[in-house]
Amino acid sequence: MHLPTLHAMSNGDTVFATVDLSASPERVFRALSTDQVELWWGSVDTYRMVDWSADLRVGGRWTVVVRRSDGSDLPAGGEFLEIEAPRRIVQTRAYAWDHPTLGRRQTTVAWLLQPVAAGTRLTICHGGFAGLAEAAAEHADGWARVLTWLAGYFDSQGRAAA
């Protein structure tokens, strides 16, 4: 398996993560904004995204359930603030449970999709961690995992099509 070149870091207030994906911006956009999320986001030994639902329009709501490997469910959701298919999605995000380092604080995730020669450069800017540097660092690690899963999803589709 090809390991993606990705970067994820935090300045304590905002998380930044980026990866180059072997898929067009249109395919990446669909993987981020539809129930395709359930196909790639997670792993057997961590958690999986289930029950994805989204009203993909500015002001529309989205919800998802994170099902952990022990079978417990952790719901989350938010609202779409900006949508520019297939280039940009900005959405709020909050856990509907007491996250150990973030609680139920609402944060904002911006997904930026840029066409590059190999496919798409996906950049995530996840803000709203002011005063919670530990939560920001933890989420930087989480985004690195998520981008690895997404890159693997597109790599496996490419091999299946070959």
Coordinates of C-alpha atoms in Angstrom, one line a residue:
M1 CA 0.0 0.0 0.0
H2 CA 1.2 3.5 -0.8
L3 CA 1.6 5.6 2.3
P4 CA 0.3 9.2 1.6
T5 CA 2.4 12.2 2.3
L6 CA 0.4 14.1 4.9
H7 CA 1.0 16.7 7.5
A8 CA -1.0 17.5 10.6
M9 CA -0.2 20.1 13.2
S10 CA -1.7 22.5 15.7
N11 CA -0.7 25.9 16.9
G12 CA -2.9 25.4 20.0
D13 CA -5.9 27.2 18.6
T14 CA -6.3 25.7 15.1
V15 CA -5.5 22.3 13.6
F16 CA -4.0 22.2 10.1
A17 CA -3.8 19.0 8.1
T18 CA -3.1 18.3 4.4
V19 CA -2.7 15.3 2.1
D20 CA -2.5 14.7 -1.7
L21 CA -5.2 12.2 -2.8
S22 CA -5.3 10.1 -6.0
A23 CA -8.8 11.2 -6.8
S24 CA -10.5 14.2 -8.5
P25 CA -11.9 17.0 -6.4
E26 CA -15.4 15.8 -7.4
R27 CA -14.7 12.3 -6.0
V28 CA -13.2 13.7 -2.8
F29 CA -16.0 16.1 -2.3
R30 CA -18.5 13.2 -2.6
A31 CA -16.5 11.1 -0.1
L32 CA -16.6 14.0 2.4
S33 CA -20.2 15.1 1.9
T34 CA -22.3 12.0 1.4
D35 CA -22.8 8.7 3.2
Q36 CA -19.6 7.5 1.5
V37 CA -18.1 8.7 4.8
E38 CA -19.3 5.4 6.3
L39 CA -17.2 3.5 3.7
W40 CA -13.8 4.9 4.7
W41 CA -13.9 6.9 8.0
G42 CA -12.6 4.6 10.7
S43 CA -11.1 1.2 11.3
V44 CA -12.1 -2.0 13.1
D45 CA -9.8 -1.3 16.0
T46 CA -10.7 2.4 16.6
Y47 CA -14.2 3.5 15.5
R48 CA -16.4 3.7 12.4
M49 CA -18.8 6.4 11.2
V50 CA -22.4 5.2 11.0
D51 CA -25.8 6.8 10.4
W52 CA -24.4 9.7 8.4
S53 CA -27.0 12.2 7.4
A54 CA -26.6 15.6 5.8
D55 CA -28.7 18.4 4.3
L56 CA -25.9 19.6 2.0
R57 CA -26.8 23.3 1.7
V58 CA -25.8 26.4 3.6
G59 CA -27.7 26.3 6.8
G60 CA -28.3 22.6 6.5
R61 CA -27.6 20.2 9.4
W62 CA -25.5 17.1 9.4
T63 CA -25.2 14.3 12.0
V64 CA -23.2 11.2 12.4
V65 CA -22.6 8.5 15.0
V66 CA -19.1 7.3 15.9
R67 CA -19.4 3.7 16.8
R68 CA -16.3 2.7 18.9
S69 CA -14.7 -0.8 18.7
D70 CA -16.4 -1.6 22.1
G71 CA -19.8 -1.0 20.5
S72 CA -20.6 2.3 22.3
D73 CA -22.0 5.2 20.2
L74 CA -20.9 8.8 20.3
P75 CA -23.1 11.2 18.2
A76 CA -21.9 14.5 16.7
G77 CA -23.2 17.0 14.3
G78 CA -23.3 20.6 13.1
E79 CA -24.3 23.0 10.4
F80 CA -23.0 23.7 6.9
L81 CA -21.7 27.3 6.8
E82 CA -20.3 27.4 3.2
I83 CA -20.5 25.0 0.3
E84 CA -18.7 25.5 -2.9
A85 CA -18.7 22.1 -4.7
P86 CA -16.2 20.6 -5.4
R87 CA -13.8 23.1 -3.8
R88 CA -14.8 23.9 -0.3
I89 CA -17.0 22.9 2.7
V90 CA -17.1 24.8 5.9
Q91 CA -19.1 23.3 8.8
T92 CA -19.6 23.6 12.5
R93 CA -19.0 20.5 14.6
A94 CA -19.9 19.5 18.1
Y95 CA -19.9 16.3 20.1
A96 CA -23.3 15.4 21.7
W97 CA -21.3 13.8 24.6
D98 CA -18.6 15.1 26.9
H99 CA -15.4 14.7 25.0
P100 CA -12.5 14.4 27.6
T101 CA -10.5 17.3 26.3
L102 CA -13.0 19.3 24.2
G103 CA -16.3 18.8 26.0
R104 CA -19.2 19.8 23.8
R105 CA -17.5 22.9 22.5
Q106 CA -18.5 23.8 18.9
T107 CA -15.6 24.0 16.5
T108 CA -15.4 24.8 12.8
V109 CA -13.9 22.6 10.1
A110 CA -13.0 23.9 6.7
W111 CA -12.3 21.3 4.0
L112 CA -10.4 22.9 1.0
L113 CA -9.9 20.9 -2.2
Q114 CA -7.4 21.9 -4.7
P115 CA -6.7 20.1 -8.0
V116 CA -3.1 19.0 -8.4
A117 CA -1.4 16.8 -11.0
A118 CA -1.9 13.6 -8.9
G119 CA -5.5 14.3 -8.1
T120 CA -6.5 16.6 -5.2
R121 CA -4.7 18.3 -2.3
L122 CA -7.1 18.3 0.6
T123 CA -6.4 20.8 3.4
I124 CA -8.3 20.8 6.7
C125 CA -8.4 23.9 8.9
H126 CA -10.2 23.0 12.2
G127 CA -10.6 26.0 14.5
G128 CA -12.2 26.8 17.8
F129 CA -9.7 25.3 20.2
A130 CA -8.6 28.5 21.9
G131 CA -7.5 27.7 25.5
L132 CA -7.6 24.0 24.8
A133 CA -4.2 23.2 23.4
E134 CA -4.4 19.5 24.5
A135 CA -7.6 19.1 22.6
A136 CA -6.1 20.7 19.5
A137 CA -3.0 18.4 19.6
E138 CA -5.3 15.4 20.1
H139 CA -7.4 16.4 17.1
A140 CA -4.2 17.0 14.9
D141 CA -3.4 13.3 15.6
G142 CA -6.9 12.4 14.8
W143 CA -6.9 14.2 11.5
A144 CA -3.7 12.5 10.5
R145 CA -5.5 9.2 11.0
V146 CA -8.6 10.3 9.1
L147 CA -6.5 11.5 6.1
T148 CA -4.6 8.2 6.1
W149 CA -8.0 6.3 5.9
L150 CA -9.2 8.6 3.1
A151 CA -6.0 8.2 1.1
G152 CA -6.3 4.4 1.6
Y153 CA -9.9 4.4 0.4
F154 CA -8.9 6.1 -2.9
D155 CA -5.8 4.0 -3.3
S156 CA -7.9 0.8 -2.9
Q157 CA -10.5 2.1 -5.5
G158 CA -7.7 2.8 -7.9
R159 CA -6.3 -0.8 -7.5
A160 CA -9.8 -2.2 -7.9
A161 CA -10.3 -0.3 -11.2
A162 CA -7.0 -1.4 -12.6

